[in-house]
Amino acid sequence: MNPAERPVPVGLSTASVWPLRAGAAFELAAELGYDGVEVMVWADPVSQDVAAVRRWSQRTGMPVLSVHSPSLLITQRVWSPDPEVRLRMSVDAARELGARTVVVHPPFRWQRRYGDAFGDLVDELEDASGVEVAVENMFKVRPPGGSRGARVSAFRPSIDPTDVGFRHYTLDLSHTAAARMDALALAERMGAGLSHVHLADGTGAPKDEHLIPGHGGQPCAELLERLVSAGFAGQVVLEVNTRQAGGAAGRARALAEALLFARLHLGQ
């Protein structure tokens, strides 16, 4: 089969089973028929332990497709308080686990030294490792005490990584919803650099909803269909919120629905 004709891998983010630990995502991914797992590195000790992640991958037969670097506000001290060290460790973890991609957020505004060197650091890590470091689009937030309509960016130089330009991008549709950004136009700007998709949905509320695709207002189906038509050779990962799904059975139903949506609109 020509590489361009291979089905797009559809993975499950370990964030999709929170507050359960990463192992539960590997088990559900295998049970439901996903192609692999994205490991969100955060407070879960399993996610921080490469050997533990490898054991779960081997036990379930689920490959690690990608590693999400600890870029969130709540993960600023996971592995190291230095964001450069965290990113380097994420790339090392991806190499050890055989993952193709590291997902990373743009620098926060207050991370001046890291922000100044970020573009060169990403290039260096990609050149040295062969791992794609895919920078993710973000959204503005309401500042403490700010008026209802006030929104500011916590990221430098902006929430849109194409304003700087990187070799590889992650397009997150929950983030485009929260930012009220045109997801299809953003995908066009990312162009051939779009190598990773966080498939989720949102209503346009100013918060990161991560709804099951098809439950919000984002053009999830159209984006997937356009990617297939354009010969997309990247990965699609379901990063959705199942906290209110109603226990284990509800979570499994929600993640099965999300997988079915992805496969349907990817022509699989």
PDB file of C-alpha atoms in Angstrom:
ATOM      1  CA  MET A   1       0.000   0.000   0.000  1.00  0.00           C
ATOM      2  CA  ASN A   2       1.246   3.472  -0.852  1.00  0.00           C
ATOM      3  CA  PRO A   3       2.031   5.368   2.413  1.00  0.00           C
ATOM      4  CA  ALA A   4      -0.354   8.133   1.333  1.00  0.00           C
ATOM      5  CA  GLU A   5      -3.168   5.545   1.116  1.00  0.00           C
ATOM      6  CA  ARG A   6      -2.740   4.111   4.610  1.00  0.00           C
ATOM      7  CA  PRO A   7      -5.629   4.830   6.986  1.00  0.00           C
ATOM      8  CA  VAL A   8      -5.052   7.751   9.314  1.00  0.00           C
ATOM      9  CA  PRO A   9      -4.315   6.381  12.813  1.00  0.00           C
ATOM     10  CA  VAL A  10      -6.970   7.293  15.373  1.00  0.00           C
ATOM     11  CA  GLY A  11      -5.682   7.439  18.937  1.00  0.00           C
ATOM     12  CA  LEU A  12      -7.110   8.019  22.394  1.00  0.00           C
ATOM     13  CA  SER A  13      -5.611  10.596  24.739  1.00  0.00           C
ATOM     14  CA  THR A  14      -5.117   9.439  28.302  1.00  0.00           C
ATOM     15  CA  ALA A  15      -6.716  12.782  29.261  1.00  0.00           C
ATOM     16  CA  SER A  16      -9.993  11.359  27.937  1.00  0.00           C
ATOM     17  CA  VAL A  17     -10.343   9.024  30.923  1.00  0.00           C
ATOM     18  CA  TRP A  18      -9.475  11.543  33.671  1.00  0.00           C
ATOM     19  CA  PRO A  19      -9.673  11.193  36.668  1.00  0.00           C
ATOM     20  CA  LEU A  20      -8.665   7.596  35.932  1.00  0.00           C
ATOM     21  CA  ARG A  21      -4.990   6.886  35.356  1.00  0.00           C
ATOM     22  CA  ALA A  22      -3.255   6.332  32.044  1.00  0.00           C
ATOM     23  CA  GLY A  23      -3.552   2.546  32.220  1.00  0.00           C
ATOM     24  CA  ALA A  24      -7.330   2.815  31.918  1.00  0.00           C
ATOM     25  CA  ALA A  25      -6.916   4.663  28.613  1.00  0.00           C
ATOM     26  CA  PHE A  26      -4.708   1.894  27.227  1.00  0.00           C
ATOM     27  CA  GLU A  27      -7.281  -0.721  28.260  1.00  0.00           C
ATOM     28  CA  LEU A  28     -10.220   1.188  26.785  1.00  0.00           C
ATOM     29  CA  ALA A  29      -8.332   1.988  23.584  1.00  0.00           C
ATOM     30  CA  ALA A  30      -7.642  -1.719  23.073  1.00  0.00           C
ATOM     31  CA  GLU A  31     -11.196  -2.750  23.971  1.00  0.00           C
ATOM     32  CA  LEU A  32     -12.842  -0.227  21.647  1.00  0.00           C
ATOM     33  CA  GLY A  33     -10.512  -0.647  18.661  1.00  0.00           C
ATOM     34  CA  TYR A  34      -8.423   2.544  18.684  1.00  0.00           C
ATOM     35  CA  ASP A  35      -5.095   2.474  16.866  1.00  0.00           C
ATOM     36  CA  GLY A  36      -3.023   3.709  19.802  1.00  0.00           C
ATOM     37  CA  VAL A  37      -2.727   6.154  22.667  1.00  0.00           C
ATOM     38  CA  GLU A  38      -1.490   9.682  23.303  1.00  0.00           C
ATOM     39  CA  VAL A  39       0.057  10.013  26.754  1.00  0.00           C
ATOM     40  CA  MET A  40      -0.776  13.276  28.507  1.00  0.00           C
ATOM     41  CA  VAL A  41       2.076  13.838  30.955  1.00  0.00           C
ATOM     42  CA  TRP A  42       0.599  15.327  34.112  1.00  0.00           C
ATOM     43  CA  ALA A  43      -0.036  14.569  37.801  1.00  0.00           C
ATOM     44  CA  ASP A  44      -0.779  10.886  37.143  1.00  0.00           C
ATOM     45  CA  PRO A  45       2.443   9.096  38.204  1.00  0.00           C
ATOM     46  CA  VAL A  46       2.038   6.496  35.438  1.00  0.00           C
ATOM     47  CA  SER A  47       2.126   9.212  32.766  1.00  0.00           C
ATOM     48  CA  GLN A  48       5.460  10.455  34.112  1.00  0.00           C
ATOM     49  CA  ASP A  49       7.082   7.005  34.124  1.00  0.00           C
ATOM     50  CA  VAL A  50       8.309   5.873  30.701  1.00  0.00           C
ATOM     51  CA  ALA A  51       8.848   2.283  31.870  1.00  0.00           C
ATOM     52  CA  ALA A  52       5.300   2.100  33.282  1.00  0.00           C
ATOM     53  CA  VAL A  53       3.843   3.497  30.055  1.00  0.00           C
ATOM     54  CA  ARG A  54       5.825   0.944  28.046  1.00  0.00           C
ATOM     55  CA  ARG A  55       4.434  -1.874  30.171  1.00  0.00           C
ATOM     56  CA  TRP A  56       0.873  -0.712  29.554  1.00  0.00           C
ATOM     57  CA  SER A  57       1.571  -0.443  25.829  1.00  0.00           C
ATOM     58  CA  GLN A  58       2.988  -3.975  25.712  1.00  0.00           C
ATOM     59  CA  ARG A  59       0.228  -5.409  27.916  1.00  0.00           C
ATOM     60  CA  THR A  60      -2.596  -4.014  25.740  1.00  0.00           C
ATOM     61  CA  GLY A  61      -0.909  -4.023  22.323  1.00  0.00           C
ATOM     62  CA  MET A  62      -1.615  -0.310  22.006  1.00  0.00           C
ATOM     63  CA  PRO A  63       1.307   1.702  20.582  1.00  0.00           C
ATOM     64  CA  VAL A  64       2.106   5.155  21.937  1.00  0.00           C
ATOM     65  CA  LEU A  65       1.347   7.467  19.017  1.00  0.00           C
ATOM     66  CA  SER A  66       2.270  10.710  20.750  1.00  0.00           C
ATOM     67  CA  VAL A  67       3.344  12.309  23.996  1.00  0.00           C
ATOM     68  CA  HIS A  68       1.732  15.517  25.262  1.00  0.00           C
ATOM     69  CA  SER A  69       4.432  17.542  26.993  1.00  0.00           C
ATOM     70  CA  PRO A  70       3.503  18.845  30.485  1.00  0.00           C
ATOM     71  CA  SER A  71       2.596  22.343  29.260  1.00  0.00           C
ATOM     72  CA  LEU A  72      -0.521  23.041  31.335  1.00  0.00           C
ATOM     73  CA  LEU A  73      -0.591  25.475  34.226  1.00  0.00           C
ATOM     74  CA  ILE A  74      -1.187  22.565  36.593  1.00  0.00           C
ATOM     75  CA  THR A  75       1.864  20.665  35.287  1.00  0.00           C
ATOM     76  CA  GLN A  76       4.482  23.389  35.585  1.00  0.00           C
ATOM     77  CA  ARG A  77       6.487  21.344  38.089  1.00  0.00           C
ATOM     78  CA  VAL A  78       6.064  17.896  36.553  1.00  0.00           C
ATOM     79  CA  TRP A  79       9.517  16.478  35.740  1.00  0.00           C
ATOM     80  CA  SER A  80      11.124  19.915  36.201  1.00  0.00           C
ATOM     81  CA  PRO A  81      10.187  23.558  36.880  1.00  0.00           C
ATOM     82  CA  ASP A  82      12.180  24.446  33.742  1.00  0.00           C
ATOM     83  CA  PRO A  83       9.955  24.280  30.624  1.00  0.00           C
ATOM     84  CA  GLU A  84      12.933  23.588  28.367  1.00  0.00           C
ATOM     85  CA  VAL A  85      13.845  20.546  30.439  1.00  0.00           C
ATOM     86  CA  ARG A  86      10.221  19.342  30.332  1.00  0.00           C
ATOM     87  CA  LEU A  87      10.146  19.599  26.549  1.00  0.00           C
ATOM     88  CA  ARG A  88      13.484  17.821  26.179  1.00  0.00           C
ATOM     89  CA  MET A  89      12.270  15.045  28.474  1.00  0.00           C
ATOM     90  CA  SER A  90       9.056  14.753  26.448  1.00  0.00           C
ATOM     91  CA  VAL A  91      11.050  14.244  23.254  1.00  0.00           C
ATOM     92  CA  ASP A  92      13.258  11.690  24.987  1.00  0.00           C
ATOM     93  CA  ALA A  93      10.140   9.853  26.209  1.00  0.00           C
ATOM     94  CA  ALA A  94       8.669   9.854  22.705  1.00  0.00           C
ATOM     95  CA  ARG A  95      11.868   8.366  21.293  1.00  0.00           C
ATOM     96  CA  GLU A  96      11.999   5.660  23.952  1.00  0.00           C
ATOM     97  CA  LEU A  97       8.336   4.770  23.391  1.00  0.00           C
ATOM     98  CA  GLY A  98       8.483   4.874  19.599  1.00  0.00           C
ATOM     99  CA  ALA A  99       6.038   7.775  19.395  1.00  0.00           C
ATOM    100  CA  ARG A 100       6.064   9.938  16.306  1.00  0.00           C
ATOM    101  CA  THR A 101       4.925  13.215  17.849  1.00  0.00           C
ATOM    102  CA  VAL A 102       5.304  15.454  20.889  1.00  0.00           C
ATOM    103  CA  VAL A 103       2.465  17.942  21.402  1.00  0.00           C
ATOM    104  CA  VAL A 104       3.484  21.191  23.091  1.00  0.00           C
ATOM    105  CA  HIS A 105       1.763  24.480  23.893  1.00  0.00           C
ATOM    106  CA  PRO A 106       3.328  27.822  22.973  1.00  0.00           C
ATOM    107  CA  PRO A 107       5.291  29.456  25.819  1.00  0.00           C
ATOM    108  CA  PHE A 108       3.431  31.412  28.479  1.00  0.00           C
ATOM    109  CA  ARG A 109       4.033  35.151  28.427  1.00  0.00           C
ATOM    110  CA  TRP A 110       6.018  35.062  31.663  1.00  0.00           C
ATOM    111  CA  GLN A 111       8.399  32.383  30.350  1.00  0.00           C
ATOM    112  CA  ARG A 112      10.636  34.955  28.721  1.00  0.00           C
ATOM    113  CA  ARG A 113      13.881  33.030  28.374  1.00  0.00           C
ATOM    114  CA  TYR A 114      12.057  29.909  27.188  1.00  0.00           C
ATOM    115  CA  GLY A 115       9.895  31.966  24.845  1.00  0.00           C
ATOM    116  CA  ASP A 116      12.855  33.740  23.276  1.00  0.00           C
ATOM    117  CA  ALA A 117      14.560  30.429  22.504  1.00  0.00           C
ATOM    118  CA  PHE A 118      11.441  28.356  21.772  1.00  0.00           C
ATOM    119  CA  GLY A 119      11.586  28.294  17.966  1.00  0.00           C
ATOM    120  CA  ASP A 120      15.263  27.369  17.889  1.00  0.00           C
ATOM    121  CA  LEU A 121      14.709  24.758  20.606  1.00  0.00           C
ATOM    122  CA  VAL A 122      11.911  23.088  18.650  1.00  0.00           C
ATOM    123  CA  ASP A 123      14.068  22.991  15.502  1.00  0.00           C
ATOM    124  CA  GLU A 124      17.017  21.567  17.426  1.00  0.00           C
ATOM    125  CA  LEU A 125      14.945  18.826  19.055  1.00  0.00           C
ATOM    126  CA  GLU A 126      13.324  17.800  15.786  1.00  0.00           C
ATOM    127  CA  ASP A 127      16.652  17.689  13.951  1.00  0.00           C
ATOM    128  CA  ALA A 128      18.356  15.651  16.680  1.00  0.00           C
ATOM    129  CA  SER A 129      15.536  13.202  17.437  1.00  0.00           C
ATOM    130  CA  GLY A 130      13.426  12.718  14.328  1.00  0.00           C
ATOM    131  CA  VAL A 131      10.377  13.328  16.540  1.00  0.00           C
ATOM    132  CA  GLU A 132       7.822  15.874  15.338  1.00  0.00           C
ATOM    133  CA  VAL A 133       7.313  18.656  17.886  1.00  0.00           C
ATOM    134  CA  ALA A 134       3.813  19.839  16.955  1.00  0.00           C
ATOM    135  CA  VAL A 135       2.902  23.226  18.449  1.00  0.00           C
ATOM    136  CA  GLU A 136      -0.768  23.527  19.430  1.00  0.00           C
ATOM    137  CA  ASN A 137      -3.246  26.361  18.920  1.00  0.00           C
ATOM    138  CA  MET A 138      -4.617  27.818  22.158  1.00  0.00           C
ATOM    139  CA  PHE A 139      -7.350  30.257  23.313  1.00  0.00           C
ATOM    140  CA  LYS A 140      -7.720  33.443  25.325  1.00  0.00           C
ATOM    141  CA  VAL A 141      -8.945  33.405  28.911  1.00  0.00           C
ATOM    142  CA  ARG A 142     -10.831  35.797  31.145  1.00  0.00           C
ATOM    143  CA  PRO A 143      -8.437  37.540  33.545  1.00  0.00           C
ATOM    144  CA  PRO A 144      -9.179  37.450  37.301  1.00  0.00           C
ATOM    145  CA  GLY A 145     -11.608  40.250  38.048  1.00  0.00           C
ATOM    146  CA  GLY A 146     -12.031  40.999  34.339  1.00  0.00           C
ATOM    147  CA  SER A 147     -15.352  41.951  32.768  1.00  0.00           C
ATOM    148  CA  ARG A 148     -17.478  39.230  31.240  1.00  0.00           C
ATOM    149  CA  GLY A 149     -16.363  39.924  27.684  1.00  0.00           C
ATOM    150  CA  ALA A 150     -12.704  40.586  28.457  1.00  0.00           C
ATOM    151  CA  ARG A 151     -10.275  37.958  27.143  1.00  0.00           C
ATOM    152  CA  VAL A 152      -6.489  37.983  27.163  1.00  0.00           C
ATOM    153  CA  SER A 153      -3.859  35.647  25.803  1.00  0.00           C
ATOM    154  CA  ALA A 154      -1.537  33.963  28.272  1.00  0.00           C
ATOM    155  CA  PHE A 155       0.732  32.890  25.416  1.00  0.00           C
ATOM    156  CA  ARG A 156       3.509  34.564  23.486  1.00  0.00           C
ATOM    157  CA  PRO A 157       3.335  35.864  20.925  1.00  0.00           C
ATOM    158  CA  SER A 158      -0.283  34.710  20.467  1.00  0.00           C
ATOM    159  CA  ILE A 159      -2.708  31.788  20.645  1.00  0.00           C
ATOM    160  CA  ASP A 160      -2.092  31.022  16.954  1.00  0.00           C
ATOM    161  CA  PRO A 161       1.207  29.211  16.332  1.00  0.00           C
ATOM    162  CA  THR A 162       1.097  30.089  12.621  1.00  0.00           C
ATOM    163  CA  ASP A 163       1.831  33.681  13.639  1.00  0.00           C
ATOM    164  CA  VAL A 164       5.387  32.458  14.256  1.00  0.00           C
ATOM    165  CA  GLY A 165       5.641  29.491  11.940  1.00  0.00           C
ATOM    166  CA  PHE A 166       6.761  25.973  12.864  1.00  0.00           C
ATOM    167  CA  ARG A 167       7.438  22.812  10.908  1.00  0.00           C
ATOM    168  CA  HIS A 168       4.661  20.877  12.636  1.00  0.00           C
ATOM    169  CA  TYR A 169       1.355  21.838  14.230  1.00  0.00           C
ATOM    170  CA  THR A 170      -1.371  20.303  16.382  1.00  0.00           C
ATOM    171  CA  LEU A 171      -4.883  21.551  15.573  1.00  0.00           C
ATOM    172  CA  ASP A 172      -7.212  21.324  18.588  1.00  0.00           C
ATOM    173  CA  LEU A 173     -10.899  21.842  17.792  1.00  0.00           C
ATOM    174  CA  SER A 174     -11.956  22.422  21.383  1.00  0.00           C
ATOM    175  CA  HIS A 175      -9.438  25.264  21.468  1.00  0.00           C
ATOM    176  CA  THR A 176     -10.699  26.778  18.204  1.00  0.00           C
ATOM    177  CA  ALA A 177     -14.205  26.713  19.696  1.00  0.00           C
ATOM    178  CA  ALA A 178     -13.103  28.492  22.888  1.00  0.00           C
ATOM    179  CA  ALA A 179     -11.135  31.015  20.809  1.00  0.00           C
ATOM    180  CA  ARG A 180     -14.021  31.461  18.345  1.00  0.00           C
ATOM    181  CA  MET A 181     -11.472  30.849  15.646  1.00  0.00           C
ATOM    182  CA  ASP A 182     -12.276  29.424  12.194  1.00  0.00           C
ATOM    183  CA  ALA A 183     -10.881  25.895  12.442  1.00  0.00           C
ATOM    184  CA  LEU A 184     -10.903  25.300   8.687  1.00  0.00           C
ATOM    185  CA  ALA A 185      -9.071  28.558   8.009  1.00  0.00           C
ATOM    186  CA  LEU A 186      -6.516  27.695  10.689  1.00  0.00           C
ATOM    187  CA  ALA A 187      -5.974  24.287   9.098  1.00  0.00           C
ATOM    188  CA  GLU A 188      -5.338  26.047   5.786  1.00  0.00           C
ATOM    189  CA  ARG A 189      -2.750  28.311   7.413  1.00  0.00           C
ATOM    190  CA  MET A 190      -1.052  25.319   8.992  1.00  0.00           C
ATOM    191  CA  GLY A 191      -0.892  23.728   5.559  1.00  0.00           C
ATOM    192  CA  ALA A 192       1.453  20.767   5.145  1.00  0.00           C
ATOM    193  CA  GLY A 193       2.746  21.408   8.682  1.00  0.00           C
ATOM    194  CA  LEU A 194      -0.533  20.131  10.172  1.00  0.00           C
ATOM    195  CA  SER A 195       0.542  16.695  11.385  1.00  0.00           C
ATOM    196  CA  HIS A 196      -1.628  16.100  14.460  1.00  0.00           C
ATOM    197  CA  VAL A 197      -5.294  16.732  15.275  1.00  0.00           C
ATOM    198  CA  HIS A 198      -6.922  16.792  18.698  1.00  0.00           C
ATOM    199  CA  LEU A 199     -10.449  15.851  17.734  1.00  0.00           C
ATOM    200  CA  ALA A 200     -13.066  17.280  20.086  1.00  0.00           C
ATOM    201  CA  ASP A 201     -15.895  19.774  19.916  1.00  0.00           C
ATOM    202  CA  GLY A 202     -17.075  22.950  21.614  1.00  0.00           C
ATOM    203  CA  THR A 203     -20.032  25.288  21.691  1.00  0.00           C
ATOM    204  CA  GLY A 204     -18.085  28.553  21.495  1.00  0.00           C
ATOM    205  CA  ALA A 205     -18.217  29.091  25.255  1.00  0.00           C
ATOM    206  CA  PRO A 206     -14.996  30.741  26.500  1.00  0.00           C
ATOM    207  CA  LYS A 207     -13.672  27.564  28.103  1.00  0.00           C
ATOM    208  CA  ASP A 208     -12.002  24.337  27.030  1.00  0.00           C
ATOM    209  CA  GLU A 209     -15.003  21.996  26.763  1.00  0.00           C
ATOM    210  CA  HIS A 210     -13.555  19.005  24.870  1.00  0.00           C
ATOM    211  CA  LEU A 211     -16.973  17.659  23.896  1.00  0.00           C
ATOM    212  CA  ILE A 212     -17.502  14.469  21.920  1.00  0.00           C
ATOM    213  CA  PRO A 213     -17.245  15.427  18.213  1.00  0.00           C
ATOM    214  CA  GLY A 214     -20.659  16.210  16.811  1.00  0.00           C
ATOM    215  CA  HIS A 215     -21.939  17.559  20.149  1.00  0.00           C
ATOM    216  CA  GLY A 216     -20.853  21.157  19.546  1.00  0.00           C
ATOM    217  CA  GLY A 217     -20.524  23.655  16.742  1.00  0.00           C
ATOM    218  CA  GLN A 218     -17.085  22.894  15.318  1.00  0.00           C
ATOM    219  CA  PRO A 219     -16.701  21.617  11.728  1.00  0.00           C
ATOM    220  CA  CYS A 220     -15.264  18.306  12.931  1.00  0.00           C
ATOM    221  CA  ALA A 221     -16.701  16.196  10.114  1.00  0.00           C
ATOM    222  CA  GLU A 222     -15.767  18.669   7.394  1.00  0.00           C
ATOM    223  CA  LEU A 223     -12.222  19.010   8.690  1.00  0.00           C
ATOM    224  CA  LEU A 224     -11.643  15.236   8.701  1.00  0.00           C
ATOM    225  CA  GLU A 225     -13.105  14.861   5.230  1.00  0.00           C
ATOM    226  CA  ARG A 226     -10.939  17.696   3.905  1.00  0.00           C
ATOM    227  CA  LEU A 227      -7.836  16.177   5.458  1.00  0.00           C
ATOM    228  CA  VAL A 228      -8.478  12.830   3.787  1.00  0.00           C
ATOM    229  CA  SER A 229      -9.074  14.528   0.441  1.00  0.00           C
ATOM    230  CA  ALA A 230      -5.770  16.391   0.839  1.00  0.00           C
ATOM    231  CA  GLY A 231      -3.839  13.175   1.586  1.00  0.00           C
ATOM    232  CA  PHE A 232      -3.295  13.885   5.290  1.00  0.00           C
ATOM    233  CA  ALA A 233      -0.532  11.614   6.611  1.00  0.00           C
ATOM    234  CA  GLY A 234      -0.690  12.626  10.273  1.00  0.00           C
ATOM    235  CA  GLN A 235      -2.569  11.357  13.311  1.00  0.00           C
ATOM    236  CA  VAL A 236      -5.971  12.062  14.836  1.00  0.00           C
ATOM    237  CA  VAL A 237      -6.336  11.776  18.613  1.00  0.00           C
ATOM    238  CA  LEU A 238      -9.598  11.958  20.566  1.00  0.00           C
ATOM    239  CA  GLU A 239      -9.011  14.331  23.476  1.00  0.00           C
ATOM    240  CA  VAL A 240     -12.460  14.554  25.045  1.00  0.00           C
ATOM    241  CA  ASN A 241     -13.982  15.079  28.459  1.00  0.00           C
ATOM    242  CA  THR A 242     -15.800  12.034  29.882  1.00  0.00           C
ATOM    243  CA  ARG A 243     -16.053  13.143  33.513  1.00  0.00           C
ATOM    244  CA  GLN A 244     -19.842  13.446  33.252  1.00  0.00           C
ATOM    245  CA  ALA A 245     -20.329  10.346  31.115  1.00  0.00           C
ATOM    246  CA  GLY A 246     -21.915   8.327  33.915  1.00  0.00           C
ATOM    247  CA  GLY A 247     -19.366   5.810  35.125  1.00  0.00           C
ATOM    248  CA  ALA A 248     -17.428   3.126  33.297  1.00  0.00           C
ATOM    249  CA  ALA A 249     -20.217   2.100  30.925  1.00  0.00           C
ATOM    250  CA  GLY A 250     -21.033   5.696  30.004  1.00  0.00           C
ATOM    251  CA  ARG A 251     -17.363   6.508  29.423  1.00  0.00           C
ATOM    252  CA  ALA A 252     -16.981   3.496  27.139  1.00  0.00           C
ATOM    253  CA  ARG A 253     -20.089   4.483  25.151  1.00  0.00           C
ATOM    254  CA  ALA A 254     -18.851   8.066  24.751  1.00  0.00           C
ATOM    255  CA  LEU A 255     -15.406   6.969  23.577  1.00  0.00           C
ATOM    256  CA  ALA A 256     -16.908   4.387  21.217  1.00  0.00           C
ATOM    257  CA  GLU A 257     -19.116   7.117  19.729  1.00  0.00           C
ATOM    258  CA  ALA A 258     -16.107   9.405  19.328  1.00  0.00           C
ATOM    259  CA  LEU A 259     -14.131   6.673  17.559  1.00  0.00           C
ATOM    260  CA  LEU A 260     -17.047   5.862  15.257  1.00  0.00           C
ATOM    261  CA  PHE A 261     -17.365   9.563  14.352  1.00  0.00           C
ATOM    262  CA  ALA A 262     -13.667   9.774  13.488  1.00  0.00           C
ATOM    263  CA  ARG A 263     -13.618   6.593  11.423  1.00  0.00           C
ATOM    264  CA  LEU A 264     -16.794   7.523   9.568  1.00  0.00           C
ATOM    265  CA  HIS A 265     -15.525  10.924   8.456  1.00  0.00           C
ATOM    266  CA  LEU A 266     -12.036   9.647   7.724  1.00  0.00           C
ATOM    267  CA  GLY A 267     -13.636   7.185   5.304  1.00  0.00           C
ATOM    268  CA  GLN A 268     -12.636   4.144   7.347  1.00  0.00           C
TER     269      GLN A 268
END
